[in-house]
Each structure stands twice: as C-alpha cells, then as structure tokens.
Coordinates of C-alpha atoms and ligand atoms in Angstrom, one line a residue:
M1249 CA 96.5 59.7 -94.2
T1250 CA 93.2 60.4 -92.4
A1251 CA 94.0 62.4 -89.3
S1252 CA 91.9 62.4 -86.2
N1253 CA 93.6 65.6 -85.0
G1254 CA 93.1 64.4 -81.4
G1255 CA 89.4 65.3 -81.8
L1256 CA 90.2 69.0 -82.4
D1257 CA 88.3 70.9 -85.1
L1258 CA 91.3 72.4 -86.9
A1259 CA 89.3 74.4 -89.5
S1260 CA 87.5 76.2 -86.7
I1261 CA 90.7 76.7 -84.7
R1262 CA 92.5 78.1 -87.7
R1263 CA 89.8 80.7 -88.3
D1264 CA 90.7 82.2 -84.9
F1265 CA 94.3 82.9 -85.9
P1266 CA 94.4 85.7 -88.5
V1267 CA 98.2 85.4 -89.0
L1268 CA 97.8 81.9 -90.3
R1269 CA 96.1 83.4 -93.4
R1270 CA 99.3 85.4 -94.1
E1271 CA 101.4 84.8 -97.1
V1272 CA 105.1 85.4 -97.3
H1273 CA 107.4 86.1 -100.3
D1274 CA 104.6 87.5 -102.4
G1275 CA 102.0 84.8 -102.4
V1276 CA 103.5 81.8 -100.6
P1277 CA 101.1 80.6 -97.8
L1278 CA 102.7 80.7 -94.3
V1279 CA 103.3 77.3 -92.6
Y1280 CA 104.1 78.3 -89.1
L1281 CA 106.2 75.6 -87.4
D1282 CA 108.1 77.7 -84.9
N1283 CA 105.8 77.2 -82.0
A1284 CA 108.4 76.2 -79.5
A1285 CA 109.8 79.8 -79.9
T1286 CA 106.5 81.4 -79.5
S1287 CA 102.9 80.5 -80.4
Q1288 CA 100.5 82.5 -82.5
K1289 CA 97.6 84.3 -80.8
P1290 CA 93.9 83.8 -81.4
V1291 CA 91.5 86.7 -81.9
Q1292 CA 90.1 86.2 -78.4
V1293 CA 93.5 87.1 -76.9
I1294 CA 94.2 90.0 -79.3
A1295 CA 90.7 91.4 -78.6
E1296 CA 91.2 91.1 -74.9
I1297 CA 94.3 93.4 -75.0
T1298 CA 92.4 96.0 -77.0
R1299 CA 89.3 95.7 -74.7
Y1300 CA 91.4 96.2 -71.6
Y1301 CA 93.1 99.3 -72.9
R1302 CA 89.9 100.7 -74.3
D1303 CA 87.6 100.1 -71.4
S1304 CA 89.5 99.2 -68.2
N1305 CA 93.0 100.6 -68.2
A1306 CA 94.2 101.6 -64.7
N1307 CA 97.0 100.7 -62.4
I1308 CA 96.2 97.8 -60.1
H1309 CA 96.2 97.3 -56.3
R1310 CA 96.8 101.0 -55.9
G1311 CA 93.5 102.9 -56.3
V1312 CA 90.2 103.1 -54.5
H1313 CA 88.6 104.4 -57.7
S1314 CA 86.3 102.2 -59.8
L1315 CA 88.6 101.7 -62.8
S1316 CA 91.5 100.6 -60.7
Q1317 CA 89.3 98.2 -58.8
E1318 CA 88.0 96.8 -62.0
A1319 CA 91.5 96.3 -63.5
T1320 CA 92.6 94.7 -60.2
G1321 CA 89.7 92.3 -60.4
Q1322 CA 90.5 91.3 -63.9
Y1323 CA 94.2 90.8 -63.2
E1324 CA 93.4 88.7 -60.1
A1325 CA 90.8 86.7 -62.1
A1326 CA 93.6 85.8 -64.5
R1327 CA 95.7 84.6 -61.6
D1328 CA 92.7 82.4 -60.5
K1329 CA 92.5 80.9 -64.1
V1330 CA 96.3 80.1 -64.1
A1331 CA 95.9 78.4 -60.6
A1332 CA 93.0 76.3 -61.8
F1333 CA 94.8 75.4 -65.1
I1334 CA 97.7 73.9 -63.2
N1335 CA 95.6 72.8 -60.2
A1336 CA 97.5 74.9 -57.7
P1337 CA 96.1 74.6 -54.2
S1338 CA 95.9 78.4 -53.9
S1339 CA 96.0 81.3 -56.4
S1340 CA 98.5 83.0 -54.0
E1341 CA 101.1 80.5 -55.1
V1342 CA 101.0 81.9 -58.7
I1343 CA 103.5 84.7 -59.2
F1344 CA 103.5 86.6 -62.4
T1345 CA 106.9 87.3 -64.0
K1346 CA 107.8 88.4 -67.5
N1347 CA 108.8 85.0 -68.8
T1348 CA 110.2 81.6 -67.9
S1349 CA 113.7 83.0 -67.7
E1350 CA 112.7 85.5 -65.1
S1351 CA 110.8 82.8 -63.1
L1352 CA 113.9 80.5 -63.1
N1353 CA 116.1 83.5 -62.1
L1354 CA 113.6 84.3 -59.3
V1355 CA 114.2 80.9 -57.8
A1356 CA 118.0 81.1 -58.1
H1357 CA 118.0 84.6 -56.5
A1358 CA 115.2 84.6 -54.0
W1359 CA 115.5 81.0 -52.8
G1360 CA 119.1 80.2 -53.7
R1361 CA 120.6 83.3 -52.1
A1362 CA 118.6 82.7 -48.9
H1363 CA 119.4 79.0 -48.6
L1364 CA 122.5 77.9 -50.4
K1365 CA 126.1 78.0 -49.1
A1366 CA 129.5 76.8 -50.4
G1367 CA 129.5 73.1 -51.1
D1368 CA 125.7 72.7 -51.4
E1369 CA 124.8 70.9 -54.6
V1370 CA 122.3 71.8 -57.3
V1371 CA 121.6 69.0 -59.8
L1372 CA 120.5 70.1 -63.3
S1373 CA 120.5 68.2 -66.6
E1374 CA 122.5 68.4 -69.8
I1375 CA 119.3 69.1 -71.8
E1376 CA 118.4 72.3 -69.9
H1377 CA 117.7 75.6 -71.7
H1378 CA 120.4 78.2 -70.9
S1379 CA 117.8 79.9 -68.7
N1380 CA 118.0 77.0 -66.3
I1381 CA 121.8 76.8 -66.3
V1382 CA 123.1 80.4 -66.4
P1383 CA 121.4 81.7 -63.2
W1384 CA 122.9 78.7 -61.3
Q1385 CA 126.3 79.3 -62.7
I1386 CA 126.1 82.9 -61.5
L1387 CA 125.2 81.7 -58.1
R1388 CA 128.0 79.1 -58.2
D1389 CA 130.5 81.8 -58.9
E1390 CA 129.1 84.0 -56.1
R1391 CA 128.5 81.3 -53.4
G1392 CA 130.7 78.3 -54.2
I1393 CA 127.8 76.0 -54.7
V1394 CA 128.5 72.8 -56.8
L1395 CA 126.6 72.1 -60.0
K1396 CA 126.0 68.6 -61.3
F1397 CA 124.4 67.6 -64.5
I1398 CA 122.3 64.5 -65.3
P1399 CA 123.8 63.3 -68.6
M1400 CA 121.9 63.0 -71.8
L1401 CA 122.0 59.6 -73.6
P1402 CA 122.5 59.4 -77.4
D1403 CA 118.7 59.2 -78.0
G1404 CA 118.1 62.5 -76.2
T1405 CA 116.7 61.0 -73.0
L1406 CA 118.3 61.4 -69.6
D1407 CA 120.5 58.8 -67.9
L1408 CA 118.2 57.9 -65.0
A1409 CA 120.7 55.5 -63.5
E1410 CA 123.2 58.3 -63.3
A1411 CA 120.6 60.6 -61.9
K1412 CA 120.2 58.1 -59.0
R1413 CA 123.9 58.4 -58.3
L1414 CA 124.1 62.2 -58.6
I1415 CA 121.1 63.1 -56.4
T1416 CA 122.3 62.6 -52.8
D1417 CA 121.8 64.0 -49.4
R1418 CA 124.1 66.9 -50.4
T1419 CA 121.6 67.9 -53.2
R1420 CA 119.6 71.0 -52.1
L1421 CA 117.7 71.5 -55.4
L1422 CA 117.0 69.5 -58.6
G1423 CA 116.2 71.8 -61.5
V1424 CA 115.0 70.0 -64.6
T1425 CA 113.0 70.6 -67.7
Q1426 CA 109.8 68.6 -68.3
M1427 CA 110.3 68.8 -72.1
S1428 CA 113.4 69.7 -74.0
N1429 CA 113.0 72.6 -76.4
A1430 CA 115.9 71.4 -78.6
L1431 CA 114.9 67.7 -78.9
G1432 CA 111.3 67.4 -77.7
T1433 CA 112.3 64.8 -75.1
I1434 CA 109.7 64.4 -72.3
V1435 CA 111.5 63.9 -69.0
P1436 CA 110.0 61.5 -66.4
V1437 CA 109.9 64.4 -63.8
H1438 CA 107.6 62.5 -61.4
E1439 CA 110.3 59.9 -60.9
L1440 CA 113.0 62.4 -60.5
T1441 CA 110.9 64.5 -58.1
A1442 CA 110.3 61.5 -55.9
L1443 CA 114.0 60.7 -55.9
A1444 CA 115.0 64.3 -55.0
H1445 CA 112.4 64.5 -52.2
E1446 CA 113.7 61.2 -50.7
H1447 CA 117.0 63.1 -50.3
G1448 CA 115.3 66.2 -48.9
A1449 CA 116.0 68.4 -52.0
L1450 CA 113.6 70.8 -53.5
V1451 CA 112.5 70.4 -57.2
L1452 CA 112.2 73.2 -59.8
I1453 CA 110.5 72.1 -63.1
D1454 CA 111.0 74.2 -66.2
G1455 CA 107.6 73.8 -67.8
A1456 CA 108.2 76.3 -70.7
Q1457 CA 107.6 73.5 -73.3
S1458 CA 105.4 71.2 -71.3
V1459 CA 102.7 73.4 -69.8
P1460 CA 101.5 74.7 -73.3
H1461 CA 101.2 71.2 -74.7
M1462 CA 100.0 68.7 -72.0
A1463 CA 98.0 68.7 -68.8
V1464 CA 100.3 69.6 -65.9
D1465 CA 98.9 69.3 -62.4
V1466 CA 101.2 70.7 -59.8
Q1467 CA 99.7 68.6 -57.0
E1468 CA 100.2 65.4 -58.9
L1469 CA 103.7 66.5 -60.0
D1470 CA 104.5 67.2 -56.4
A1471 CA 107.4 69.5 -57.3
D1472 CA 108.2 72.7 -55.4
F1473 CA 108.4 75.2 -58.3
L1474 CA 107.1 75.2 -61.9
A1475 CA 108.1 77.9 -64.4
F1476 CA 106.4 78.7 -67.7
S1477 CA 105.8 81.5 -70.3
G1478 CA 102.4 82.8 -71.5
H1479 CA 103.7 83.6 -75.0
K1480 CA 104.3 79.9 -75.8
M1481 CA 100.6 79.1 -75.0
L1482 CA 98.6 81.6 -77.0
G1483 CA 99.2 84.5 -74.6
P1484 CA 101.0 87.8 -75.2
T1485 CA 104.8 88.1 -74.8
G1486 CA 106.0 89.7 -71.5
V1487 CA 104.0 87.4 -69.1
G1488 CA 105.5 84.4 -67.3
V1489 CA 104.5 82.4 -64.3
L1490 CA 106.3 81.0 -61.3
W1491 CA 104.2 78.6 -59.3
G1492 CA 105.8 77.8 -55.9
R1493 CA 104.7 75.7 -52.9
M1494 CA 103.5 78.2 -50.3
S1495 CA 105.6 76.7 -47.5
V1496 CA 108.7 77.2 -49.7
L1497 CA 107.7 80.7 -51.0
E1498 CA 107.3 81.8 -47.3
Q1499 CA 111.0 81.1 -46.8
M1500 CA 112.2 83.2 -49.7
Q1501 CA 113.7 86.7 -49.8
P1502 CA 112.2 89.2 -52.3
F1503 CA 113.7 89.2 -55.8
L1504 CA 113.2 92.8 -57.0
G1505 CA 112.5 95.6 -54.6
G1506 CA 110.0 98.4 -54.9
G1507 CA 106.3 99.0 -55.9
E1508 CA 103.7 96.8 -54.3
M1509 CA 106.1 94.3 -52.8
I1510 CA 106.4 96.2 -49.5
L1511 CA 104.2 96.5 -46.5
T1512 CA 106.2 99.4 -44.8
V1513 CA 109.2 101.4 -45.8
T1514 CA 111.3 103.7 -43.5
L1515 CA 114.6 105.2 -44.5
D1516 CA 116.2 102.5 -42.4
E1517 CA 114.4 99.3 -43.4
S1518 CA 111.4 97.8 -45.1
T1519 CA 108.9 95.0 -44.5
W1520 CA 107.5 92.7 -47.1
N1521 CA 104.0 92.4 -48.4
E1522 CA 102.0 89.1 -48.5
I1523 CA 102.8 86.5 -51.2
P1524 CA 102.5 86.7 -54.2
A1525 CA 102.7 90.6 -54.1
R1526 CA 106.1 90.2 -52.3
F1527 CA 107.5 88.8 -55.6
E1528 CA 105.8 91.2 -58.0
A1529 CA 107.6 94.5 -57.8
G1530 CA 106.5 97.5 -59.9
T1531 CA 103.6 97.8 -62.3
P1532 CA 103.2 94.5 -64.0
N1533 CA 102.1 93.7 -67.6
I1534 CA 98.4 94.2 -66.6
A1535 CA 97.0 93.9 -70.1
G1536 CA 99.2 91.0 -70.9
V1537 CA 98.2 89.0 -67.8
I1538 CA 94.5 89.7 -68.4
A1539 CA 94.9 88.5 -72.1
F1540 CA 96.8 85.5 -70.9
G1541 CA 93.6 84.6 -68.9
A1542 CA 91.8 84.6 -72.3
A1543 CA 94.5 82.3 -73.7
I1544 CA 94.0 79.9 -70.8
D1545 CA 90.2 79.9 -71.4
Y1546 CA 90.9 79.1 -75.0
L1547 CA 93.2 76.1 -74.2
G1548 CA 90.7 75.0 -71.5
R1549 CA 87.9 74.8 -74.1
L1550 CA 90.0 72.7 -76.4
G1551 CA 91.3 70.4 -73.6
M1552 CA 94.9 69.7 -72.9
D1553 CA 94.5 65.9 -73.5
R1554 CA 93.2 66.6 -77.0
I1555 CA 96.0 69.0 -77.7
R1556 CA 98.6 66.3 -76.6
A1557 CA 96.9 63.6 -78.7
H1558 CA 96.9 65.9 -81.8
E1559 CA 100.6 66.7 -81.4
I1560 CA 101.5 63.0 -80.9
E1561 CA 99.7 62.3 -84.2
L1562 CA 101.6 65.2 -86.0
V1563 CA 105.0 64.1 -84.6
D1564 CA 104.4 60.5 -85.5
Y1565 CA 103.4 61.4 -89.0
A1566 CA 106.3 63.9 -89.4
M1567 CA 108.9 61.3 -88.2
G1568 CA 107.6 58.8 -90.7
R1569 CA 107.4 61.4 -93.5
I1570 CA 110.9 62.9 -93.1
G1571 CA 112.7 60.0 -91.5
D1572 CA 113.7 58.4 -94.8
I1573 CA 114.8 61.6 -96.5
P1574 CA 118.4 60.8 -97.7
G1575 CA 121.0 62.3 -95.3
I1576 CA 118.6 63.3 -92.6
T1577 CA 119.2 62.7 -88.9
V1578 CA 116.2 63.3 -86.6
F1579 CA 117.3 63.8 -83.0
G1580 CA 115.6 62.8 -79.8
P1581 CA 113.6 59.7 -78.8
P1582 CA 112.2 57.7 -81.6
N1583 CA 108.9 57.0 -79.7
P1584 CA 106.4 59.9 -80.4
R1585 CA 104.9 59.4 -76.9
Q1586 CA 108.3 60.2 -75.4
R1587 CA 108.5 63.5 -77.1
G1588 CA 106.5 66.7 -77.5
G1589 CA 105.6 68.3 -80.8
V1590 CA 109.2 69.0 -81.7
V1591 CA 111.2 67.6 -84.6
S1592 CA 114.9 68.6 -84.6
F1593 CA 117.0 67.4 -87.5
D1594 CA 120.2 67.7 -89.5
L1595 CA 120.6 67.3 -93.2
E1596 CA 124.0 65.9 -94.0
G1597 CA 126.3 68.4 -95.8
V1598 CA 123.8 71.3 -95.5
H1599 CA 124.1 73.9 -92.8
P1600 CA 120.8 74.2 -90.8
H1601 CA 120.6 77.9 -91.6
D1602 CA 120.7 77.1 -95.3
V1603 CA 118.0 74.4 -94.7
G1604 CA 116.0 77.1 -92.9
Q1605 CA 116.3 79.5 -95.8
V1606 CA 115.1 77.0 -98.4
L1607 CA 112.2 76.1 -96.1
D1608 CA 111.4 79.8 -95.7
S1609 CA 111.4 80.3 -99.4
R1610 CA 108.5 77.8 -99.4
G1611 CA 106.7 79.5 -96.6
V1612 CA 107.8 77.0 -93.9
A1613 CA 108.9 78.8 -90.8
V1614 CA 111.2 76.7 -88.5
R1615 CA 113.9 77.7 -86.1
T1616 CA 117.5 77.0 -86.9
G1617 CA 120.4 77.4 -84.4
H1618 CA 121.4 76.1 -81.0
H1619 CA 118.0 76.8 -79.5
C1620 CA 119.6 78.3 -76.4
A1621 CA 120.7 74.7 -75.5
Q1622 CA 124.4 74.8 -76.5
P1623 CA 125.3 71.9 -74.2
V1624 CA 122.8 69.7 -76.2
M1625 CA 124.4 70.7 -79.4
A1626 CA 127.9 70.0 -78.0
K1627 CA 126.7 66.5 -76.9
L1628 CA 125.2 65.8 -80.3
D1629 CA 128.4 67.2 -81.9
V1630 CA 126.6 69.5 -84.2
P1631 CA 126.8 73.4 -84.3
A1632 CA 123.0 73.7 -84.7
T1633 CA 119.9 71.9 -85.8
A1634 CA 116.8 72.9 -87.8
R1635 CA 113.7 72.5 -85.6
A1636 CA 110.0 72.2 -86.6
S1637 CA 107.6 72.6 -83.7
F1638 CA 103.8 72.1 -83.8
Y1639 CA 100.8 73.4 -82.0
I1640 CA 97.0 73.2 -81.9
Y1641 CA 96.5 74.7 -85.4
N1642 CA 99.0 72.7 -87.4
T1643 CA 97.8 70.2 -89.9
I1644 CA 99.0 67.0 -91.6
E1645 CA 99.1 69.0 -94.9
E1646 CA 101.6 71.4 -93.2
V1647 CA 103.8 68.4 -92.2
D1648 CA 103.7 67.4 -95.9
A1649 CA 104.8 70.9 -96.9
L1650 CA 107.7 70.6 -94.4
A1651 CA 108.7 67.2 -95.8
E1652 CA 108.6 68.5 -99.4
A1653 CA 110.6 71.6 -98.5
I1654 CA 113.3 69.4 -96.8
H1655 CA 113.5 67.3 -100.0
E1656 CA 113.9 70.6 -101.9
A1657 CA 116.7 71.7 -99.7
S1658 CA 118.4 68.3 -100.1
R1659 CA 118.1 68.6 -104.0
F1660 CA 119.1 72.3 -104.0
F1661 CA 122.3 71.8 -102.1
G1662 CA 123.0 68.5 -103.9
N1663 CA 124.3 66.9 -100.7
G1664 CA 125.0 63.7 -102.6
H1665 CA 121.8 61.9 -101.4
A1666 CA 119.0 63.4 -103.3
Ligands
LIG845 N1 112.7 78.5 -75.6 C1 112.9 78.2 -78.0 O1 112.8 78.6 -79.2 P1 111.5 82.6 -72.2 O2 112.3 83.0 -73.4 O3 112.0 83.2 -71.0 O4 110.0 82.8 -72.4 O5 111.7 81.0 -72.1 C2 112.9 80.5 -71.9 C3 112.9 79.0 -72.0 C4 113.1 78.2 -70.9 N2 113.1 76.9 -70.9 C5 112.8 76.2 -72.0 C6 112.7 74.8 -72.0 C7 112.5 77.0 -73.2 O6 112.2 76.3 -74.3 C8 112.6 78.4 -73.2 C9 112.4 79.2 -74.5 C10 112.5 79.2 -76.9 O7 113.2 77.1 -77.8 C11 113.3 80.5 -77.1 S1 115.1 80.2 -76.8

C-alpha cells in the first residue's frame, strides 16, 4: 500500500526519536506500538530538559534573582503554549498537575467537595479509565452523591439515547472521556456537553487520549474542564494539565495546601493566591513543564490535523490487515473515523499476555491487560485484551510487523485456526 502518512514526513520525524533506533532481544528492531500508555520523546524535548538543568535551574515565583526570574519566565511561557494549543481564552485557566489522574482528582476534590451534597448526581460512562471513576466513588462514599453510567454498546460506542435519559436536572456534573484508551472509541463530547449544559450540569472531559492525537479547542468544545497528560504527547512524565473555565475555577476550594498557593498565612487561617497558583501547591516539575512546552512546539509544527489523518490511515490499514486473522476479534467501532489510533483485540484461545510475549519476541511492543478500564473488560466479557496504539512516527511497515507477529502467535499457540 502507498501511504500518504497524512502528509507527515515520517523519515524525518523518526530521526528525532533516538529510542526508535533501539533493538531488543539482541538485534530485533523495536516496533513501538504502546503509545496510549506513553509516547516516546524527541531530541528537542530531551535536550530542553538538559538545557534547563544546565543553564536555568532555579525555583520559580520565589526569587528576585535573575536565574529564578528566568526559570519563572520559561515555566510561564510553557503555560502560554499549552493555552494556545487548546485555544484557552486565558493562560490563567491552565493548571499544571502531575498527570491526568491528578487533574481528574483535582476536580473531584476541589470542585466536588465544595459543591456536591447527598443525592446530587454525577454521570460518567462505562468506558471511563479508572482515574475518572475512582475519585467519584471516593466522593460518593464520603458525601452520598449518586453515580450513574452511560452504557457502552457492543461496538464500544456509548448509548446516546440512554445518555439523554440519564442526564437530568439532578445531574451536577457529566464526566466523560473524549477517546477510550481501551477501545479507541471517539465519543461525541460536543453533543453530550450541550445536553449536560441544557440541564445546568458542568462537564469534565478526560482528554488523556484525545488531546495528543487530534485538534482540541476548549472554546469550541464548550466543556468546563479538560484533563490531559504531557507524557502521552511527547512530553516528559510527571506533567499533566487541568484546563478549567475561569468562572468555575473561581468557585473552587484549593486541592493541596502549601507552597505558592497562599496569599497570607497566620496560625489561625490562610487566604488563597490567584488562579492558577491557588491550585499548584509546592515546587512543581519545572524542567518537565518547560520541556512539555518543547513537545507542544513539536506537535504544532507537525499540525494536529495531519497527525489525525495519519492515524486514521494506520488504523484503517491495521484493521484490514489483522481483521481476517483466524480467531481474532477486534474491539471498538469498525469505522476508523470513529476511533483513535488504538486497536484492541483478542485472539481466541490465547491469553493476551501470551500474545504480548510472542509479539515482544519479534520486537513489537503492545500493552496487554485491562488497561485500567476493568468495567470495559467486564462488559466485553474478557479478562484482558492486547492493544496496539499508534503515534506520529509509526509506519505502515510497522503495522505489517504487528500483523505478522499476531499470525505467529496464532501459529505458536496452535489455537485451531492457524
Ligand atoms: N492510560 C493507558 O495505557 P495518567 O496515567 O494519569 O497520565 O493518565 C490516566 C488516564 C486517564 N484517562 C485515560 C483515558 C487514560 O488513557 C489514562 C492513561 C494509560 O491506557 C495508562 S493506564
């Protein structure tokens, strides 16, 4: 097949990622297809971490000295880049956390604790990552709020008719993923957001899998919160983002106390700093945030629409290439435009971990397990799946390597089909 790669120059992109030249098992070239777990990092991001520690390291927002001011400037410049990337009306609406999980917990703790009382309803979906279920269960057990879940249909999409029934005037918040990590399903969050707003509920979007792979514009989305992680979009681990609408952030209590989140402290009481400092207690991951800025620059140069087009091409090709392997079930929507760059599958008679090991012996790195989405596994009635997930540097030849490795697993375990 002749691939257009969405207009991306893959050879040039791949040169920027040293790890992609790695071999495993003494000479087997690495085929990295575990991008939904974390992406690889380009030299531009790696260099920025070194540069910061070598030339600019100082604590931020705390010193009048030149180095501290320089580090503060670089940290705040990264905030501006994130704001521009998601088209936030103001950089002050961008809060740095350590990952998506912390961003989602921040909403449950700082908004939920201030505004939810017994009987209030929070609507989630059955395809949420554990990080958008567990914080709400903790709050339910503490406050007596009621959790409702939009059901998943057999093709991995959400039951929108049921969503219309579940979202009512009792709903205080809708929390939903824009793209399922376990299945790749893209959720029509615009539609759900409009529905929730009609009933006066706030909307929290888990963008951990969508923001790295497609253009996400918070003004167009019209939600109230968007959570995502830098490490899934070329940035270092330990940096996440919570974007929040300012009028909502202003009504929230702090999440963690201490450090720069205060204005005044006496032994009796404290007052809070401006937003976003109010939600960033303690010394943050300064180097990580600054290097995340370099990751955003990199993605911006490629263009999110091209990245999305490239991934649709890869997924379309992958589904065709592996769809007819005997005994295979590919989960999630059949239409590649309704899914992100994720292909989650089961090979009849072979445990996904065994599939993963055979794939690994051929250099193909995929994730196997429940993908922190156990309710999805329960609904599919499988203990786990094997999941290949693509990003900007993956090629059609790597999809071929994946397909051949799955054939090999099928032959190796003699599941009766090969
Ligand atoms: N999913 C995966 O392999 P953290 O770990 O906090 O950066 O992101 C949590 C998270 C939240 N929501 C969704 C939709 C996610 O996919 C993830 C992370 C990884 O699928 C690790 S479990």
